Amino acid sequence: MSPGEFELIERYFTGRGAVRDDVRLSVGDDAAIVTPRAGADLVLALDTIVADVHFPADTGSRFVGHRALAVNLSDLAAMGAEPAWALLGLTLPAADESWLAGFASGFDELARRFGVALVGGDTTRGPLAATVTVGGWVPVGEALTRSGARHGDDLWVSGTTGDAGAGLAILQARLAAGGAIREQLLRRFLLPEPRVGLGRSLRGIADACIDISDGLAGDLAKLCRASGVGARLDCARLPRSPQLLESAGEVASMRFALTAGDDYELLFTAPPASRHRIEELAAATPVSLVGEITAKPGIHLQGAGLERDLVHGFDHFTD
Amino acid sequence: MSPGEFELIERYFTGRGAVRDDVRLSVGDDAAIVTPRAGADLVLALDTIVADVHFPADTGSRFVGHRALAVNLSDLAAMGAEPAWALLGLTLPAADESWLAGFASGFDELARRFGVALVGGDTTRGPLAATVTVGGWVPVGEALTRSGARHGDDLWVSGTTGDAGAGLAILQARLAAGGAIREQLLRRFLLPEPRVGLGRSLRGIADACIDISDGLAGDLAKLCRASGVGARLDCARLPRSPQLLESAGEVASMRFALTAGDDYELLFTAPPASRHRIEELAAATPVSLVGEITAKPGIHLQGAGLERDLVHGFDHFTD
């Protein structure tokens, strides 16, 4: 970027997101300064989205701005953390003002909604990609992790799965849908909703938690490996939306629900004794009981006409 | 990346950098968890480097790994902060093991030297680029900023400037040099040394500080704008290395010293009463007195046969 462009872009990203009194120095210096929270651990995530890898390059820039932040907020949700601030590394081929305005508005709207201040970052010329770091706070020792699942735990998932994958398939003309169904599925891909409130509610309840970014089956396999356990997944209980079933049918909707990424729902485990408390949480965010954690490693699928082991997560499953 | 590649890459970036007892959860979960330091502010920087924008795409991967971290450590140095941990977003066209091994070793060597733990990140397929976030600590209220320069302050710069620009010019065959001169200038471009120790020493001494990433003249203009002041820069005092003078000659070496980026030296201001204390710091890191801060906005160049105003920083200067 030329210096003039730098300044233009800096203006686009100054004062974005929430106003927070723990931000001592924001966008415009060599680094940002924030005040830590007493009694809290600092939780940090970094995710990159790349054009034509994580989203079609011609996706509206408002959706790209939303996505760049949402995928990171989802990581903090999976830890049970409260997001506080973000830094943005944006690489783009040219300083296109209308593209930048859309990106900034999508980022800003989501950031304000979750109380996140944009405190710094870097804009560079290059192939379209965005890397965001989000930081937040969790009471000392209360963070959720992937590694705490125990034999006998219930396995839960929030919301519905597969919708975002179907939305991407519609965008890429691999799946046909029209009207309200099309709009709902596109929305699930374009405007993923991080489950920040649910994640915080699960502190002290869930034994393990992960967000579904790479597909339910693959992310379940990661959680199980990290915890040294296995899982039995009851496919008949997988929460599939009416829109997904209507557009994709029984077989393809199951494949989307199990293996498509980008849902950003939370997959978590908890002792059966916590069922009542978890069902109470469902008043704010729908959750479904979809299986159980087993001592034997590996993922066993059953229900809905399936009875098989997943050998290495979704890589082999999708063969 | 396919899941197999993910796992390969995760192994490359597990356990990199320093071992720190304030890291509660490192690479491998949805986010990292670190323990804040009592009595300290949290300082955060994010910088992206893109192939063929910030470094030639065929640069050895060890140098790319070094650079990705060094440019961020330099931002923390400019704030007077002590770096603690980093997250890495690496985008690369393919999971080339020898490239990854080189990148990881360059990153690791620098991280260990500065006590920085690599605690998380993301690896994605795409055009070669690396975004790093570095966090660190500074005693509450003691961070250096760009905005504290005052009329009458001395203007100082560390090390020598222009060498990295000459090194890049040699790499790109825009400048000829051989033997030890070539090696030294290439080294200044390929292995920039963040001035972390100097930055920390300047707490309580410097009024303002910035690192020179975009060229001394342009970065001085940013510091002056942020502080609402101007500067008189004595070009005869600019610290140019014998290698730069020998390879580029008087006129071109001055242009490199004033406008070439990538030096990652610190440019700072301090009251004249602090001269003795600053000269003592020079025992560890060379520093040069190169001008003074003026009440009148704008940068005035003098000495070495120059007598002119910089109108808008280096964009117009380099015309």
Coordinates of C-alpha atoms in Angstrom, one line a residue, chain A residues 31-270:
Chain A
A31 CA 0.8 -2.0 19.2
A32 CA -2.4 -1.9 21.3
I33 CA -2.5 -1.7 25.1
V34 CA -5.3 -3.3 27.2
T35 CA -5.8 -3.8 30.9
P36 CA -6.0 -7.4 32.1
R37 CA -9.0 -8.5 34.2
A38 CA -8.3 -9.5 37.8
G39 CA -8.9 -13.1 38.5
A40 CA -9.1 -14.1 34.9
D41 CA -7.1 -16.1 32.5
L42 CA -6.4 -14.7 29.0
V43 CA -7.7 -16.7 26.1
L44 CA -6.3 -16.2 22.7
A45 CA -7.4 -17.5 19.2
L46 CA -6.1 -16.8 15.7
D47 CA -7.8 -17.9 12.6
T48 CA -7.2 -17.1 8.9
I49 CA -9.8 -17.1 6.1
V50 CA -8.5 -17.1 2.5
A51 CA -10.5 -16.3 -0.6
D52 CA -11.5 -19.3 -2.6
V53 CA -10.4 -21.6 0.3
H54 CA -12.8 -20.5 3.1
F55 CA -15.2 -18.4 1.1
P56 CA -15.8 -17.7 -2.6
A57 CA -13.7 -14.8 -3.7
D58 CA -16.8 -12.9 -4.9
T59 CA -18.6 -13.2 -1.6
G60 CA -20.0 -9.8 -0.5
S61 CA -17.4 -8.0 1.7
R62 CA -19.9 -7.5 4.5
F63 CA -20.0 -11.3 4.9
V64 CA -16.2 -11.6 4.7
G65 CA -15.9 -9.1 7.5
H66 CA -18.4 -10.9 9.6
R67 CA -16.8 -14.3 8.9
A68 CA -13.3 -13.2 9.7
L69 CA -14.4 -12.3 13.2
A70 CA -17.1 -14.9 13.7
V71 CA -14.7 -17.9 13.2
N72 CA -12.5 -16.5 16.0
L73 CA -15.4 -15.7 18.3
S74 CA -16.5 -19.3 17.9
D75 CA -13.1 -20.5 19.1
L76 CA -13.5 -18.4 22.2
A77 CA -17.0 -19.7 22.6
A78 CA -15.7 -23.2 22.6
M79 CA -13.4 -22.3 25.5
G80 CA -16.2 -20.7 27.5
A81 CA -14.4 -17.3 27.3
E82 CA -15.8 -13.8 27.1
P83 CA -14.4 -12.0 24.0
A84 CA -13.0 -8.6 24.6
W85 CA -10.9 -7.3 21.7
A86 CA -9.6 -8.2 18.3
L87 CA -6.7 -7.4 16.0
L88 CA -7.2 -7.7 12.2
G89 CA -4.6 -8.6 9.5
L90 CA -6.3 -7.8 6.2
T91 CA -4.5 -8.6 2.9
L92 CA -6.3 -7.3 -0.2
P93 CA -5.4 -6.8 -3.8
A94 CA -6.3 -3.1 -4.0
A95 CA -7.8 -0.4 -1.6
D96 CA -11.3 -0.7 -3.0
E97 CA -13.3 1.8 -0.9
S98 CA -16.7 0.2 -1.3
W99 CA -15.3 -3.3 -0.6
L100 CA -13.5 -1.9 2.5
A101 CA -16.7 -0.2 3.7
G102 CA -18.7 -3.4 3.5
F103 CA -16.0 -5.5 5.2
A104 CA -15.7 -2.9 8.0
S105 CA -19.4 -2.8 8.5
G106 CA -19.8 -6.6 8.7
F107 CA -16.9 -6.8 11.2
D108 CA -18.2 -3.9 13.2
E109 CA -21.7 -5.1 13.6
L110 CA -20.7 -8.4 14.9
A111 CA -18.0 -6.9 17.1
R112 CA -20.4 -4.5 18.8
R113 CA -22.9 -7.2 19.3
F114 CA -20.4 -9.2 21.3
G115 CA -18.7 -6.3 23.1
V116 CA -15.5 -6.7 21.1
A117 CA -13.2 -3.7 20.4
L118 CA -11.0 -3.7 17.3
V119 CA -7.7 -2.5 18.8
G120 CA -5.1 -3.0 16.1
G121 CA -3.8 -4.8 13.1
D122 CA -2.2 -4.5 9.8
T123 CA -3.3 -4.0 6.2
T124 CA -1.2 -5.2 3.4
R125 CA -1.4 -5.6 -0.4
G126 CA -1.7 -9.2 -1.6
P127 CA -4.1 -12.0 -2.3
L128 CA -7.4 -11.6 -0.4
A129 CA -7.2 -13.1 3.1
A130 CA -8.0 -12.0 6.6
T131 CA -6.4 -13.1 9.9
V132 CA -8.0 -12.1 13.1
T133 CA -6.7 -12.6 16.7
V134 CA -9.4 -12.4 19.4
G135 CA -8.6 -12.2 23.1
G136 CA -10.9 -12.6 26.0
W137 CA -11.2 -13.6 29.6
V138 CA -12.3 -16.6 31.5
P139 CA -12.3 -17.0 35.3
V140 CA -9.0 -18.7 36.4
G141 CA -9.1 -22.4 35.7
E142 CA -12.7 -22.5 34.3
A143 CA -11.9 -22.6 30.6
L144 CA -13.4 -25.5 28.6
T145 CA -11.0 -27.6 26.5
R146 CA -11.1 -30.4 24.0
S147 CA -9.4 -32.8 26.4
G148 CA -11.7 -33.3 29.3
A149 CA -14.3 -35.7 27.9
R150 CA -14.8 -38.8 30.1
H151 CA -16.2 -42.3 29.4
G152 CA -20.0 -42.2 30.1
D153 CA -20.4 -38.5 29.2
D154 CA -23.3 -37.5 27.1
L155 CA -22.5 -36.0 23.7
W156 CA -24.3 -32.8 22.8
V157 CA -24.5 -30.4 19.9
S158 CA -26.0 -27.0 19.6
G159 CA -28.3 -25.7 16.9
T160 CA -28.5 -27.7 13.6
T161 CA -25.6 -29.0 11.6
G162 CA -25.0 -29.2 7.9
D163 CA -26.9 -26.0 7.0
A164 CA -23.7 -24.0 6.3
G165 CA -22.3 -26.7 4.1
A166 CA -25.6 -26.8 2.1
G167 CA -25.5 -23.0 1.9
L168 CA -22.0 -23.2 0.4
A169 CA -23.2 -25.9 -2.0
I170 CA -26.0 -23.6 -3.1
L171 CA -23.6 -20.8 -3.7
Q172 CA -21.4 -23.1 -5.7
A173 CA -24.4 -24.5 -7.7
R174 CA -23.8 -28.0 -6.3
L175 CA -27.2 -28.0 -4.6
A176 CA -30.5 -26.4 -5.8
A177 CA -32.9 -24.6 -3.5
G178 CA -35.2 -21.6 -3.9
G179 CA -37.1 -19.0 -1.9
A180 CA -36.9 -19.0 1.9
I181 CA -35.1 -22.3 2.0
R182 CA -32.3 -21.0 -0.1
E183 CA -32.1 -17.8 1.9
Q184 CA -31.9 -19.6 5.2
L185 CA -29.2 -22.0 4.1
L186 CA -27.2 -19.2 2.5
R187 CA -27.5 -17.2 5.7
R188 CA -26.1 -20.0 7.7
F189 CA -23.0 -20.1 5.5
L190 CA -22.6 -16.3 5.1
L191 CA -23.4 -15.2 8.6
P192 CA -22.3 -17.8 11.0
E193 CA -23.4 -17.1 14.6
P194 CA -20.7 -17.8 17.2
R195 CA -22.2 -19.5 20.3
V196 CA -20.5 -17.3 22.8
G197 CA -23.4 -17.2 25.3
L198 CA -23.8 -21.0 25.3
G199 CA -20.0 -21.5 25.7
R200 CA -20.0 -19.3 28.8
S201 CA -23.1 -21.1 30.2
L202 CA -21.3 -24.4 29.9
R203 CA -18.5 -23.4 32.3
G204 CA -18.6 -25.8 35.2
I205 CA -21.1 -28.1 33.4
A206 CA -19.3 -29.4 30.2
D207 CA -16.3 -31.7 30.5
A208 CA -15.1 -30.9 27.0
C209 CA -16.1 -28.6 24.1
I210 CA -15.0 -27.9 20.6
D211 CA -16.6 -25.7 17.8
I212 CA -17.6 -27.4 14.6
S213 CA -15.6 -25.7 11.9
D214 CA -14.4 -28.7 9.9
G215 CA -17.5 -30.9 10.2
L216 CA -19.1 -32.7 13.1
A217 CA -17.5 -36.1 12.6
G218 CA -14.0 -34.7 12.1
D219 CA -14.3 -32.3 15.0
L220 CA -15.7 -35.1 17.2
A221 CA -12.7 -37.2 16.3
K222 CA -10.4 -34.4 17.4
L223 CA -12.2 -34.0 20.7
C224 CA -12.0 -37.8 21.3
R225 CA -8.3 -38.0 20.4
A226 CA -7.5 -35.0 22.7
S227 CA -9.4 -36.7 25.5
G228 CA -8.2 -40.2 25.0
V229 CA -11.7 -41.6 24.5
G230 CA -14.1 -42.6 21.8
A231 CA -17.7 -41.8 21.0
R232 CA -20.9 -43.5 19.8
L233 CA -22.8 -41.0 17.6
D234 CA -26.6 -41.6 17.1
C235 CA -27.1 -40.3 13.6
A236 CA -30.9 -40.5 14.0
R237 CA -30.6 -37.7 16.7
L238 CA -28.5 -35.4 14.6
P239 CA -30.3 -32.0 14.5
R240 CA -31.0 -31.4 10.8
S241 CA -33.0 -28.4 9.9
P242 CA -36.2 -28.7 7.8
Q243 CA -34.5 -26.5 5.2
L244 CA -31.6 -28.9 4.9
L245 CA -33.8 -32.0 4.7
E246 CA -36.1 -30.4 2.1
S247 CA -33.3 -29.2 -0.1
A248 CA -30.8 -32.1 0.2
G249 CA -33.0 -35.1 1.0
E250 CA -32.3 -37.8 3.6
V251 CA -28.9 -39.2 2.4
A252 CA -27.2 -36.0 1.3
S253 CA -28.5 -34.1 4.4
M254 CA -26.9 -36.7 6.6
R255 CA -23.6 -36.2 4.8
F256 CA -23.8 -32.5 5.2
A257 CA -24.7 -32.8 8.9
L258 CA -21.8 -35.2 9.5
T259 CA -19.0 -33.8 7.4
A260 CA -19.6 -30.3 6.1
G261 CA -17.7 -27.6 7.9
D262 CA -18.6 -24.0 8.7
D263 CA -21.5 -24.7 11.1
Y264 CA -19.7 -23.1 14.1
E265 CA -22.0 -24.9 16.5
L266 CA -20.6 -26.2 19.8
L267 CA -20.0 -29.9 20.3
F268 CA -19.6 -30.7 24.0
T269 CA -19.7 -33.5 26.5
A270 CA -21.1 -33.6 30.1

